[in-house]
PDB file of C-alpha atoms in Angstrom:
ATOM      1  CA  MET U   1      37.150 -24.384  31.524  1.00 38.00           C
ATOM      2  CA  LYS U   2      34.757 -25.788  28.941  1.00 46.00           C
ATOM      3  CA  ARG U   3      36.505 -27.214  25.897  1.00 48.00           C
ATOM      4  CA  THR U   4      35.300 -26.702  22.372  1.00 51.00           C
ATOM      5  CA  SER U   5      34.112 -29.862  20.683  1.00 55.00           C
ATOM      6  CA  PRO U   6      36.236 -30.692  17.629  1.00 61.00           C
ATOM      7  CA  ALA U   7      32.994 -30.931  15.613  1.00 80.00           C
ATOM      8  CA  ALA U   8      31.796 -27.486  16.743  1.00 95.00           C
ATOM      9  CA  THR U   9      31.590 -24.627  14.263  1.00 98.00           C
ATOM     10  CA  SER U  10      31.612 -21.007  15.408  1.00 98.00           C
ATOM     11  CA  VAL U  11      28.886 -19.038  13.638  1.00 98.00           C
ATOM     12  CA  PHE U  12      28.380 -15.260  13.661  1.00 98.00           C
ATOM     13  CA  VAL U  13      24.683 -14.285  13.632  1.00 98.00           C
ATOM     14  CA  TYR U  14      23.452 -10.723  13.105  1.00 98.00           C
ATOM     15  CA  GLY U  15      19.701 -10.795  12.405  1.00 98.00           C
ATOM     16  CA  THR U  16      16.749 -13.100  13.013  1.00 98.00           C
ATOM     17  CA  LEU U  17      19.005 -15.686  14.714  1.00 98.00           C
ATOM     18  CA  LEU U  18      20.054 -13.267  17.476  1.00 98.00           C
ATOM     19  CA  SER U  19      18.817 -13.992  20.990  1.00 97.00           C
ATOM     20  CA  GLY U  20      15.239 -12.778  21.331  1.00 96.00           C
ATOM     21  CA  GLU U  21      14.660 -12.742  17.557  1.00 97.00           C
ATOM     22  CA  PRO U  22      12.215 -15.024  15.668  1.00 97.00           C
ATOM     23  CA  ASN U  23      14.654 -17.714  14.463  1.00 98.00           C
ATOM     24  CA  HIS U  24      16.780 -17.928  17.611  1.00 98.00           C
ATOM     25  CA  HIS U  25      15.016 -21.181  18.569  1.00 97.00           C
ATOM     26  CA  LEU U  26      17.201 -22.905  15.952  1.00 98.00           C
ATOM     27  CA  LEU U  27      20.190 -22.189  18.225  1.00 98.00           C
ATOM     28  CA  ARG U  28      18.628 -23.876  21.281  1.00 96.00           C
ATOM     29  CA  GLY U  29      21.399 -25.925  22.846  1.00 96.00           C
ATOM     30  CA  ALA U  30      24.213 -24.034  21.106  1.00 97.00           C
ATOM     31  CA  ARG U  31      26.916 -22.481  23.274  1.00 97.00           C
ATOM     32  CA  LEU U  32      26.866 -18.685  23.220  1.00 98.00           C
ATOM     33  CA  VAL U  33      30.464 -17.539  22.830  1.00 98.00           C
ATOM     34  CA  GLY U  34      29.382 -13.920  23.245  1.00 98.00           C
ATOM     35  CA  PRO U  35      28.682 -10.648  21.502  1.00 98.00           C
ATOM     36  CA  ALA U  36      30.927  -9.863  18.568  1.00 98.00           C
ATOM     37  CA  ARG U  37      31.586  -7.341  15.824  1.00 98.00           C
ATOM     38  CA  THR U  38      32.935  -7.784  12.343  1.00 98.00           C
ATOM     39  CA  ARG U  39      35.941  -5.945  11.059  1.00 97.00           C
ATOM     40  CA  PRO U  40      34.900  -2.734   9.231  1.00 97.00           C
ATOM     41  CA  CYS U  41      34.717  -4.372   5.827  1.00 96.00           C
ATOM     42  CA  PHE U  42      31.041  -5.314   5.508  1.00 97.00           C
ATOM     43  CA  THR U  43      27.698  -3.679   4.790  1.00 97.00           C
ATOM     44  CA  LEU U  44      24.427  -4.656   6.456  1.00 98.00           C
ATOM     45  CA  TYR U  45      21.323  -4.214   4.313  1.00 98.00           C
ATOM     46  CA  ASP U  46      17.613  -4.121   5.119  1.00 97.00           C
ATOM     47  CA  TYR U  47      16.110  -6.912   3.020  1.00 96.00           C
ATOM     48  CA  GLY U  48      12.622  -6.445   4.459  1.00 93.00           C
ATOM     49  CA  PRO U  49      11.881  -8.965   7.217  1.00 94.00           C
ATOM     50  CA  PHE U  50      15.565  -9.791   7.696  1.00 96.00           C
ATOM     51  CA  PRO U  51      19.017  -8.295   7.168  1.00 98.00           C
ATOM     52  CA  ALA U  52      21.597  -9.231   4.571  1.00 98.00           C
ATOM     53  CA  LEU U  53      25.342  -9.062   5.232  1.00 98.00           C
ATOM     54  CA  ALA U  54      27.589  -8.340   2.260  1.00 98.00           C
ATOM     55  CA  SER U  55      31.366  -8.251   2.079  1.00 96.00           C
ATOM     56  CA  LYS U  56      33.496  -5.480   0.573  1.00 93.00           C
ATOM     57  CA  GLY U  57      31.839  -2.745   2.632  1.00 95.00           C
ATOM     58  CA  GLN U  58      33.069  -0.215   5.152  1.00 94.00           C
ATOM     59  CA  HIS U  59      30.960  -0.899   8.245  1.00 95.00           C
ATOM     60  CA  THR U  60      31.335  -2.893  11.417  1.00 97.00           C
ATOM     61  CA  VAL U  61      28.363  -5.193  12.045  1.00 98.00           C
ATOM     62  CA  ALA U  62      27.183  -6.234  15.515  1.00 98.00           C
ATOM     63  CA  GLY U  63      26.085  -9.768  16.327  1.00 98.00           C
ATOM     64  CA  GLU U  64      26.626 -12.835  18.455  1.00 98.00           C
ATOM     65  CA  VAL U  65      28.830 -15.905  18.038  1.00 98.00           C
ATOM     66  CA  TYR U  66      27.553 -19.400  18.802  1.00 98.00           C
ATOM     67  CA  GLU U  67      29.252 -22.781  18.704  1.00 98.00           C
ATOM     68  CA  VAL U  68      27.016 -25.220  16.859  1.00 98.00           C
ATOM     69  CA  ASP U  69      27.268 -28.919  16.101  1.00 97.00           C
ATOM     70  CA  ALA U  70      26.911 -30.453  12.636  1.00 96.00           C
ATOM     71  CA  PRO U  71      23.118 -31.083  12.791  1.00 97.00           C
ATOM     72  CA  MET U  72      22.499 -27.527  13.991  1.00 97.00           C
ATOM     73  CA  LEU U  73      24.758 -26.128  11.261  1.00 98.00           C
ATOM     74  CA  ALA U  74      22.758 -28.125   8.705  1.00 98.00           C
ATOM     75  CA  ALA U  75      19.525 -26.630  10.113  1.00 98.00           C
ATOM     76  CA  LEU U  76      20.999 -23.115   9.824  1.00 98.00           C
ATOM     77  CA  ASP U  77      22.083 -23.849   6.252  1.00 98.00           C
ATOM     78  CA  ARG U  78      18.493 -24.862   5.431  1.00 98.00           C
ATOM     79  CA  LEU U  79      17.062 -21.709   7.024  1.00 98.00           C
ATOM     80  CA  GLU U  80      19.507 -19.480   5.178  1.00 98.00           C
ATOM     81  CA  GLY U  81      19.156 -21.313   1.859  1.00 98.00           C
ATOM     82  CA  HIS U  82      22.889 -22.011   1.696  1.00 98.00           C
ATOM     83  CA  PRO U  83      24.378 -21.956  -0.900  1.00 97.00           C
ATOM     84  CA  ARG U  84      21.659 -20.649  -3.242  1.00 96.00           C
ATOM     85  CA  PHE U  85      20.271 -17.741  -1.199  1.00 97.00           C
ATOM     86  CA  TYR U  86      22.849 -16.898   1.469  1.00 98.00           C
ATOM     87  CA  GLN U  87      26.364 -18.282   1.219  1.00 98.00           C
ATOM     88  CA  ARG U  88      28.031 -19.500   4.387  1.00 98.00           C
ATOM     89  CA  SER U  89      31.586 -18.203   4.321  1.00 98.00           C
ATOM     90  CA  PRO U  90      34.477 -17.809   6.749  1.00 98.00           C
ATOM     91  CA  ILE U  91      35.039 -14.262   7.989  1.00 98.00           C
ATOM     92  CA  THR U  92      37.391 -12.657  10.496  1.00 96.00           C
ATOM     93  CA  LEU U  93      35.857 -10.750  13.383  1.00 98.00           C
ATOM     94  CA  ASP U  94      37.213  -7.654  15.068  1.00 96.00           C
ATOM     95  CA  GLY U  95      39.788  -9.178  17.399  1.00 95.00           C
ATOM     96  CA  GLY U  96      40.889 -11.810  14.888  1.00 97.00           C
ATOM     97  CA  ALA U  97      38.557 -14.760  15.529  1.00 97.00           C
ATOM     98  CA  ARG U  98      37.645 -16.786  12.429  1.00 97.00           C
ATOM     99  CA  VAL U  99      33.981 -17.766  12.231  1.00 98.00           C
ATOM    100  CA  GLU U 100      31.363 -18.748   9.678  1.00 98.00           C
ATOM    101  CA  ALA U 101      28.768 -16.161   8.608  1.00 98.00           C
ATOM    102  CA  TYR U 102      25.942 -16.110   6.107  1.00 98.00           C
ATOM    103  CA  LEU U 103      26.749 -13.580   3.397  1.00 98.00           C
ATOM    104  CA  PHE U 104      24.415 -12.294   0.726  1.00 97.00           C
ATOM    105  CA  PRO U 105      25.578 -11.658  -2.857  1.00 95.00           C
ATOM    106  CA  LYS U 106      25.952  -7.884  -3.183  1.00 93.00           C
ATOM    107  CA  ALA U 107      24.652  -7.948  -6.773  1.00 93.00           C
ATOM    108  CA  ARG U 108      21.202  -8.958  -5.452  1.00 94.00           C
ATOM    109  CA  LEU U 109      21.061  -6.048  -2.996  1.00 96.00           C
ATOM    110  CA  ALA U 110      20.671  -3.202  -5.492  1.00 94.00           C
ATOM    111  CA  GLY U 111      18.053  -0.790  -4.187  1.00 95.00           C
ATOM    112  CA  CYS U 112      18.041  -2.191  -0.632  1.00 96.00           C
ATOM    113  CA  PRO U 113      18.714   0.381   2.095  1.00 96.00           C
ATOM    114  CA  THR U 114      21.907   0.027   4.079  1.00 97.00           C
ATOM    115  CA  ILE U 115      21.825  -0.196   7.858  1.00 97.00           C
ATOM    116  CA  GLU U 116      24.411   2.432   8.722  1.00 96.00           C
ATOM    117  CA  SER U 117      24.567   1.463  12.410  1.00 97.00           C
ATOM    118  CA  GLY U 118      25.525  -2.119  11.511  1.00 98.00           C
ATOM    119  CA  CYS U 119      23.037  -3.300  14.154  1.00 98.00           C
ATOM    120  CA  TRP U 120      19.831  -5.122  13.165  1.00 98.00           C
ATOM    121  CA  ARG U 121      18.201  -4.633  16.602  1.00 96.00           C
ATOM    122  CA  LEU U 122      18.817  -0.883  16.590  1.00 97.00           C
ATOM    123  CA  HIS U 123      17.541  -0.728  13.018  1.00 97.00           C
ATOM    124  CA  LEU U 124      14.324  -2.553  14.003  1.00 95.00           C
ATOM    125  CA  GLN U 125      13.742  -0.032  16.813  1.00 93.00           C
ATOM    126  CA  GLU U 126      14.315   2.870  14.411  1.00 92.00           C
ATOM    127  CA  ARG U 127      12.091   1.280  11.763  1.00 86.00           C
ATOM    128  CA  GLU U 128       9.240   0.926  14.288  1.00 85.00           C
ATOM    129  CA  SER U 129       9.380   4.661  14.952  1.00 82.00           C
ATOM    130  CA  TRP U 130       9.107   5.640  11.274  1.00 70.00           C
TER     131      TRP U 130
END
């Protein structure tokens, strides 16, 4: 059984960092824990080229969890503009695991469409067919 490094941070990704998506290369070398879903207390928004996850919603959001080391976490923070653009925060997933996720301030999402499915990949497929 592979042990978790004490310096590893579990991060929930739900958009452009997902496997096969444009920013996934930043997770090269990270350990994939597996697919995951949030508890039904978030909302996923379409922010144009990427999604935005906000707390205090009513949806379950689909994603993946990766274990990252400190340099990789710093690279993710830079990509996500933490803490000025996205804010990395601890969340609890469906099943009880505690992970870090990049949340977007809900006040800056006025007028953005919600992604009712809670799945960025499904939303991209639907958006392509519009």
